[in-house]
Amino acid sequence: SNQYPIEVLKEHGAGIVICVECCPDYSPVCTDYGDAVWGGLVTLKRRLLCCRRNTANQDRDPPTQAEIQERLMYLVEALKDPHRERANLVISPDVSPYGLLDMPKYQEIIQLGYNTARVALGQWLADEAPDSIREIIRIAKEEEIASKSINEVEYGSRLNYATWRKNATRVARKLLKRR
């Protein structure tokens, strides 16, 4: 499968392609384990708490099956041309604290992506974005201001109008009760 369909997007008329990398940046793993790796022995030591996996010294431990499978998912893309050169903007949130199956943490991950994207888009718009993009944003802001309804002009947003109407109704009821 194509993890980064940049060429397909450009073929279909995309002028600007923003790529988001949601896979961790994998560091190299140690492959110097000697002539044989005894997985059963490593597991037994960990289960009996004789030898826990040292996260600070992972280069001595062989990668787990889950780590190998996760790396294999992205191997095909890693062997292709770098997508960083083909996309106009690449956003890379630091997802290293999260695992592939950390579904319950989706809100944290969404917020992380949103915060990272805001910063990256702001920098890109300020430094590298084509002038045509800046012009489109300026025109869109002008049209947004010009297209406000009479209620928005007089009362503000829908929320402000609803608050105003609720308060006006309450005052009118009080006045009617006094009569």
Coordinates of N, CA and C in Angstrom, one line a residue:
S1 N 0.8 -1.2 0.0 CA 0.0 0.0 0.0 C 0.9 1.2 0.0
N2 N 0.3 2.3 -0.4 CA 1.1 3.6 -0.5 C 0.7 4.4 0.7
Q3 N 1.7 4.5 1.6 CA 1.5 5.3 2.8 C 1.4 6.8 2.5
Y4 N 2.1 7.3 1.5 CA 2.2 8.7 1.2 C 1.9 8.8 -0.3
P5 N 0.6 8.9 -0.7 CA 0.2 9.0 -2.1 C 0.4 10.4 -2.7
I6 N 1.6 10.9 -2.6 CA 1.8 12.3 -3.1 C 1.7 12.4 -4.6
E7 N 2.2 11.5 -5.3 CA 2.1 11.6 -6.8 C 0.6 11.5 -7.2
V8 N -0.1 10.6 -6.6 CA -1.6 10.4 -6.9 C -2.3 11.7 -6.7
L9 N -2.0 12.4 -5.6 CA -2.7 13.7 -5.3 C -2.3 14.7 -6.3
K10 N -1.1 14.8 -6.7 CA -0.6 15.7 -7.7 C -1.3 15.4 -9.1
E11 N -1.4 14.2 -9.4 CA -2.0 13.8 -10.7 C -3.5 14.2 -10.7
H12 N -4.1 14.2 -9.6 CA -5.5 14.6 -9.5 C -5.7 16.1 -9.3
G13 N -4.6 16.9 -9.4 CA -4.7 18.3 -9.4 C -4.4 19.0 -8.1
A14 N -3.8 18.3 -7.1 CA -3.5 19.0 -5.9 C -2.2 19.9 -6.1
G15 N -2.4 21.1 -5.8 CA -1.3 22.1 -6.0 C -0.3 22.0 -4.8
I16 N -0.8 21.9 -3.6 CA 0.1 21.9 -2.4 C -0.3 20.5 -1.7
V17 N 0.8 19.8 -1.4 CA 0.6 18.5 -0.7 C 1.2 18.6 0.7
I18 N 0.4 18.4 1.7 CA 0.8 18.4 3.1 C 0.8 17.0 3.6
C19 N 2.0 16.5 4.0 CA 2.2 15.1 4.4 C 2.3 15.1 5.9
V20 N 1.6 14.2 6.6 CA 1.7 14.0 8.0 C 2.3 12.6 8.3
E21 N 3.4 12.6 9.0 CA 4.0 11.3 9.4 C 3.5 10.9 10.8
C22 N 2.8 9.8 10.8 CA 2.3 9.4 12.1 C 2.9 8.1 12.5
C23 N 4.1 7.8 12.1 CA 4.9 6.7 12.5 C 6.1 7.2 13.2
P24 N 6.5 6.4 14.2 CA 7.7 6.9 15.0 C 9.0 6.8 14.1
D25 N 9.9 7.6 14.5 CA 11.2 7.6 13.8 C 12.0 6.5 14.5
Y26 N 12.2 5.4 13.7 CA 12.9 4.2 14.3 C 14.4 4.4 14.3
S27 N 15.0 4.2 15.4 CA 16.4 4.1 15.5 C 16.9 2.7 15.1
P28 N 18.1 2.6 14.7 CA 18.6 1.3 14.3 C 18.6 0.3 15.5
V29 N 18.4 -0.9 15.2 CA 18.4 -1.9 16.3 C 19.7 -2.7 16.3
C30 N 20.1 -3.1 17.4 CA 21.4 -3.9 17.5 C 21.1 -5.3 16.9
T31 N 22.0 -5.8 16.0 CA 21.8 -7.1 15.5 C 23.0 -8.0 15.9
D32 N 23.8 -7.6 16.9 CA 24.9 -8.3 17.3 C 24.5 -9.1 18.6
Y33 N 23.9 -10.3 18.3 CA 23.4 -11.1 19.4 C 24.2 -12.4 19.6
G34 N 25.3 -12.5 18.8 CA 26.1 -13.8 18.8 C 25.5 -14.7 17.7
D35 N 25.8 -16.0 17.9 CA 25.4 -17.0 16.9 C 23.9 -17.4 17.0
A36 N 23.3 -17.2 18.2 CA 21.9 -17.7 18.4 C 21.2 -16.8 19.4
V37 N 19.9 -16.6 19.2 CA 19.1 -15.8 20.2 C 18.2 -16.8 20.8
W38 N 18.2 -17.0 22.1 CA 17.3 -17.9 22.7 C 16.1 -17.1 23.3
G39 N 15.1 -17.0 22.5 CA 13.9 -16.3 22.9 C 13.3 -16.8 24.2
G40 N 13.2 -18.1 24.3 CA 12.6 -18.8 25.5 C 13.4 -18.4 26.7
L41 N 14.7 -18.4 26.6 CA 15.5 -18.0 27.8 C 15.4 -16.6 28.2
V42 N 15.3 -15.7 27.2 CA 15.1 -14.2 27.5 C 13.7 -14.1 28.1
T43 N 12.7 -14.7 27.6 CA 11.3 -14.6 28.2 C 11.3 -15.2 29.6
L44 N 11.9 -16.3 29.8 CA 11.9 -16.9 31.1 C 12.6 -16.0 32.2
K45 N 13.7 -15.4 31.8 CA 14.4 -14.5 32.7 C 13.5 -13.3 33.0
R46 N 12.8 -12.8 32.0 CA 11.9 -11.6 32.3 C 10.8 -12.0 33.2
R47 N 10.2 -13.2 32.9 CA 9.0 -13.7 33.7 C 9.4 -13.9 35.2
L48 N 10.6 -14.4 35.4 CA 11.0 -14.7 36.7 C 11.7 -13.5 37.4
L49 N 11.7 -12.4 36.7 CA 12.2 -11.1 37.2 C 13.7 -11.2 37.4
C50 N 14.4 -12.1 36.8 CA 15.8 -12.2 36.9 C 16.5 -11.1 36.1
C51 N 15.9 -10.9 34.9 CA 16.5 -9.9 34.0 C 15.4 -9.2 33.3
R52 N 15.1 -7.9 33.7 CA 14.0 -7.1 33.0 C 14.7 -6.4 31.8
R53 N 13.8 -6.1 30.9 CA 14.3 -5.4 29.8 C 14.6 -4.0 30.2
N54 N 15.8 -3.6 29.9 CA 16.3 -2.3 30.3 C 16.0 -1.3 29.1
T55 N 15.1 -0.4 29.3 CA 14.7 0.5 28.2 C 15.8 1.5 27.9
A56 N 16.7 1.8 28.8 CA 17.8 2.7 28.5 C 18.9 2.0 27.7
N57 N 18.9 0.7 27.8 CA 19.9 -0.1 27.1 C 19.3 -1.1 26.2
Q58 N 18.4 -0.6 25.3 CA 17.7 -1.5 24.4 C 18.6 -2.1 23.4
D59 N 19.8 -1.6 23.1 CA 20.6 -2.1 22.1 C 21.1 -3.5 22.4
R60 N 21.0 -3.9 23.6 CA 21.5 -5.3 24.0 C 20.4 -6.3 23.8
D61 N 19.2 -5.9 24.0 CA 18.0 -6.8 23.9 C 17.6 -6.9 22.4
P62 N 17.2 -8.1 22.0 CA 16.6 -8.2 20.7 C 15.2 -7.5 20.7
P63 N 14.8 -7.0 19.5 CA 13.5 -6.3 19.5 C 12.4 -7.4 19.7
T64 N 11.3 -6.9 20.3 CA 10.2 -7.8 20.5 C 9.5 -8.0 19.1
Q65 N 8.6 -9.0 19.1 CA 7.9 -9.4 17.9 C 7.0 -8.2 17.4
A66 N 6.4 -7.5 18.4 CA 5.5 -6.4 18.1 C 6.4 -5.2 17.5
E67 N 7.6 -5.0 18.0 CA 8.5 -4.0 17.4 C 8.9 -4.3 16.0
I68 N 9.2 -5.6 15.8 CA 9.5 -6.0 14.4 C 8.4 -5.8 13.4
Q69 N 7.2 -6.2 13.8 CA 6.0 -6.1 13.0 C 5.7 -4.6 12.7
E70 N 5.8 -3.8 13.7 CA 5.6 -2.3 13.5 C 6.6 -1.7 12.5
R71 N 7.8 -2.1 12.6 CA 8.9 -1.7 11.7 C 8.6 -2.2 10.3
L72 N 8.2 -3.4 10.1 CA 7.9 -4.0 8.8 C 6.8 -3.3 8.1
M73 N 5.9 -2.7 8.8 CA 4.7 -2.0 8.2 C 5.3 -0.8 7.4
Y74 N 6.3 -0.2 7.9 CA 6.8 1.0 7.2 C 8.0 0.8 6.4
L75 N 8.5 -0.4 6.3 CA 9.7 -0.8 5.5 C 9.6 -0.4 4.1
V76 N 8.5 -0.7 3.4 CA 8.3 -0.4 2.0 C 8.4 1.1 1.7
E77 N 7.8 1.9 2.6 CA 7.9 3.3 2.4 C 9.3 3.8 2.6
A78 N 10.0 3.2 3.6 CA 11.4 3.6 3.9 C 12.3 3.4 2.7
L79 N 12.0 2.3 2.0 CA 12.9 2.0 0.8 C 12.6 2.8 -0.4
K80 N 11.5 3.4 -0.5 CA 11.1 4.3 -1.6 C 11.8 5.6 -1.5
D81 N 11.6 6.5 -2.6 CA 12.1 7.8 -2.5 C 11.6 8.5 -1.3
P82 N 12.4 9.4 -0.7 CA 11.9 10.0 0.5 C 10.7 10.9 0.2
H83 N 9.7 10.8 1.0 CA 8.5 11.6 0.8 C 8.7 13.0 1.2
R84 N 9.7 13.2 2.1 CA 10.0 14.6 2.5 C 10.4 15.5 1.3
E85 N 11.0 14.9 0.3 CA 11.4 15.7 -0.8 C 10.2 16.0 -1.8
R86 N 9.2 15.1 -1.8 CA 8.1 15.2 -2.7 C 6.9 16.0 -2.2
A87 N 6.8 16.2 -0.9 CA 5.7 16.9 -0.4 C 6.1 18.4 -0.2
N88 N 5.1 19.3 -0.2 CA 5.4 20.7 0.0 C 5.7 21.0 1.5
L89 N 5.0 20.3 2.4 CA 5.1 20.4 3.8 C 5.0 19.1 4.5
V90 N 5.9 18.7 5.4 CA 5.8 17.5 6.1 C 5.7 17.8 7.6
I91 N 4.6 17.3 8.2 CA 4.3 17.6 9.6 C 4.6 16.3 10.4
S92 N 5.5 16.3 11.3 CA 5.9 15.1 12.1 C 5.7 15.3 13.6
P93 N 4.5 14.9 14.1 CA 4.3 15.0 15.5 C 5.2 13.9 16.2
D94 N 5.6 14.1 17.4 CA 6.4 13.1 18.1 C 5.5 12.1 18.7
V95 N 5.3 11.0 18.0 CA 4.4 10.0 18.5 C 5.2 8.8 19.1
S96 N 6.4 9.0 19.4 CA 7.3 8.0 20.0 C 6.7 7.5 21.4
P97 N 6.1 8.3 22.2 CA 5.6 7.8 23.5 C 4.4 6.9 23.3
Y98 N 3.8 6.8 22.1 CA 2.6 6.0 21.9 C 2.9 4.8 21.0
G99 N 2.2 3.7 21.4 CA 2.4 2.5 20.6 C 1.4 2.4 19.5
L100 N 1.5 1.4 18.7 CA 0.6 1.2 17.6 C -0.8 0.9 18.0
L101 N -1.0 0.3 19.2 CA -2.3 -0.1 19.6 C -2.8 0.8 20.8
D102 N -2.3 2.0 20.9 CA -2.7 2.9 22.0 C -4.0 3.6 21.7
M103 N -5.0 2.9 21.3 CA -6.3 3.5 20.9 C -7.0 4.3 22.0
P104 N -6.9 3.9 23.3 CA -7.6 4.7 24.3 C -7.0 6.1 24.5
K105 N -5.8 6.3 24.0 CA -5.1 7.6 24.1 C -5.3 8.5 22.8
Y106 N -6.4 8.2 22.1 CA -6.6 8.9 20.8 C -6.8 10.4 21.0
Q107 N -7.4 10.8 22.1 CA -7.6 12.2 22.3 C -6.3 13.0 22.5
E108 N -5.4 12.3 23.3 CA -4.0 12.9 23.5 C -3.3 13.0 22.1
I109 N -3.4 12.0 21.3 CA -2.7 11.9 20.0 C -3.3 13.0 19.1
I110 N -4.6 13.1 19.1 CA -5.2 14.2 18.2 C -4.8 15.5 18.7
Q111 N -4.7 15.8 20.0 CA -4.3 17.1 20.4 C -2.8 17.4 20.1
L112 N -2.0 16.3 20.2 CA -0.6 16.4 19.9 C -0.5 16.8 18.4
G113 N -1.2 16.1 17.5 CA -1.2 16.4 16.1 C -1.6 17.8 15.8
Y114 N -2.7 18.2 16.4 CA -3.3 19.6 16.2 C -2.2 20.6 16.6
N115 N -1.6 20.5 17.8 CA -0.7 21.5 18.2 C 0.6 21.5 17.3
T116 N 1.0 20.3 16.9 CA 2.2 20.3 16.0 C 1.9 20.9 14.6
A117 N 0.7 20.6 14.1 CA 0.3 21.1 12.8 C 0.1 22.6 12.8
R118 N -0.4 23.2 13.9 CA -0.6 24.7 14.0 C 0.8 25.3 13.9
V119 N 1.8 24.8 14.7 CA 3.1 25.4 14.7 C 3.8 25.2 13.3
A120 N 3.7 24.0 12.7 CA 4.3 23.8 11.4 C 3.7 24.6 10.3
L121 N 2.3 24.7 10.3 CA 1.7 25.5 9.3 C 2.0 27.0 9.4
G122 N 2.0 27.4 10.6 CA 2.4 28.8 10.9 C 3.8 29.2 10.4
Q123 N 4.7 28.3 10.6 CA 6.1 28.5 10.1 C 6.1 28.4 8.6
W124 N 5.4 27.5 8.0 CA 5.4 27.3 6.6 C 4.8 28.5 5.9
L125 N 3.7 29.0 6.4 CA 3.0 30.1 5.8 C 3.9 31.4 6.0
A126 N 4.6 31.5 7.0 CA 5.5 32.7 7.2 C 6.7 32.6 6.4
D127 N 7.3 31.4 6.1 CA 8.6 31.3 5.5 C 8.5 30.8 4.0
E128 N 7.8 29.7 3.8 CA 8.0 29.0 2.5 C 6.8 29.0 1.7
A129 N 5.6 29.3 2.2 CA 4.4 29.2 1.4 C 4.4 30.1 0.1
P130 N 3.9 29.6 -1.0 CA 3.9 30.5 -2.2 C 3.0 31.7 -1.9
D131 N 3.3 32.8 -2.7 CA 2.4 34.0 -2.5 C 1.0 33.7 -2.9
S132 N 0.7 32.8 -3.8 CA -0.7 32.5 -4.2 C -1.5 32.0 -3.0
I133 N -0.8 31.2 -2.1 CA -1.5 30.7 -0.9 C -1.8 31.8 0.0
R134 N -0.9 32.7 0.2 CA -1.1 33.8 1.1 C -2.3 34.7 0.6
E135 N -2.3 34.9 -0.8 CA -3.4 35.7 -1.4 C -4.7 35.0 -1.2
I136 N -4.8 33.7 -1.3 CA -6.1 33.0 -1.1 C -6.6 33.2 0.3
I137 N -5.7 33.1 1.3 CA -6.0 33.2 2.7 C -6.6 34.6 2.9
R138 N -5.9 35.6 2.4 CA -6.3 37.0 2.5 C -7.7 37.2 2.0
I139 N -8.0 36.7 0.8 CA -9.3 36.9 0.1 C -10.4 36.2 0.9
A140 N -10.0 35.0 1.4 CA -11.0 34.2 2.2 C -11.4 35.0 3.5
K141 N -10.4 35.6 4.1 CA -10.7 36.4 5.3 C -11.6 37.6 5.0
E142 N -11.3 38.2 3.9 CA -12.2 39.4 3.4 C -13.6 38.9 3.1
E143 N -13.7 37.8 2.4 CA -15.1 37.3 2.1 C -15.8 36.9 3.4
E144 N -15.1 36.4 4.3 CA -15.8 36.0 5.6 C -16.3 37.2 6.3
I145 N -15.6 38.2 6.3 CA -16.0 39.5 6.9 C -17.2 40.1 6.2
A146 N -17.1 40.1 4.8 CA -18.2 40.7 4.0 C -19.5 39.8 4.0
S147 N -19.4 38.6 4.3 CA -20.6 37.7 4.1 C -21.3 37.5 5.5
K148 N -21.1 38.4 6.4 CA -21.8 38.2 7.7 C -23.3 38.7 7.5
S149 N -24.2 37.9 8.2 CA -25.6 38.3 8.1 C -25.9 39.5 9.0
I150 N -27.1 40.0 8.8 CA -27.5 41.2 9.6 C -27.5 40.8 11.1
N151 N -27.9 39.6 11.5 CA -27.8 39.2 12.9 C -26.4 39.2 13.4
E152 N -25.5 38.7 12.6 CA -24.1 38.6 13.0 C -23.5 40.1 13.2
V153 N -23.9 40.9 12.3 CA -23.4 42.3 12.4 C -24.0 43.0 13.6
E154 N -25.3 42.8 13.9 CA -26.0 43.5 15.0 C -25.7 42.8 16.3
Y155 N -25.7 41.5 16.4 CA -25.7 40.8 17.7 C -24.4 40.0 17.9
G156 N -23.6 39.9 16.9 CA -22.4 39.0 17.0 C -22.7 37.6 16.5
S157 N -22.1 36.7 17.1 CA -22.2 35.3 16.6 C -23.6 34.7 17.0
R158 N -23.9 33.5 16.6 CA -25.1 32.8 17.0 C -25.2 32.7 18.5
L159 N -24.1 32.4 19.1 CA -24.1 32.2 20.5 C -24.5 33.5 21.2
N160 N -23.9 34.6 20.8 CA -24.2 35.9 21.4 C -25.7 36.2 21.2
Y161 N -26.2 35.9 20.0 CA -27.6 36.2 19.7 C -28.5 35.4 20.6
A162 N -28.2 34.1 20.7 CA -29.0 33.3 21.6 C -29.0 33.8 23.0
T163 N -27.8 34.2 23.5 CA -27.7 34.7 24.9 C -28.6 36.0 25.0
W164 N -28.4 36.9 24.0 CA -29.2 38.1 24.0 C -30.7 37.9 24.0
R165 N -31.1 36.9 23.2 CA -32.5 36.6 23.1 C -33.1 36.0 24.4
K166 N -32.3 35.1 25.0 CA -32.7 34.5 26.3 C -32.9 35.6 27.3
N167 N -31.9 36.5 27.4 CA -32.0 37.6 28.4 C -33.2 38.5 28.1
A168 N -33.4 38.8 26.8 CA -34.5 39.7 26.5 C -35.8 39.0 26.8
T169 N -36.0 37.7 26.6 CA -37.2 37.0 27.0 C -37.4 37.0 28.5
R170 N -36.4 36.8 29.2 CA -36.5 36.8 30.7 C -36.9 38.1 31.2
V171 N -36.3 39.2 30.6 CA -36.7 40.6 31.1 C -38.2 40.8 30.7
A172 N -38.6 40.4 29.5 CA -40.0 40.6 29.1 C -41.0 39.9 30.0
R173 N -40.6 38.7 30.4 CA -41.5 37.9 31.3 C -41.6 38.6 32.6
K174 N -40.5 39.1 33.1 CA -40.6 39.8 34.4 C -41.5 41.0 34.3
L175 N -41.4 41.7 33.2 CA -42.2 42.9 33.0 C -43.7 42.6 32.9
L176 N -44.0 41.5 32.2 CA -45.4 41.0 32.1 C -46.0 40.5 33.4
K177 N -45.2 39.9 34.3 CA -45.6 39.4 35.6 C -46.0 40.6 36.5
R178 N -45.3 41.7 36.4 CA -45.6 42.9 37.2 C -46.9 43.5 36.9
R179 N -47.4 43.4 35.7 CA -48.7 44.0 35.3 C -49.8 43.3 35.8

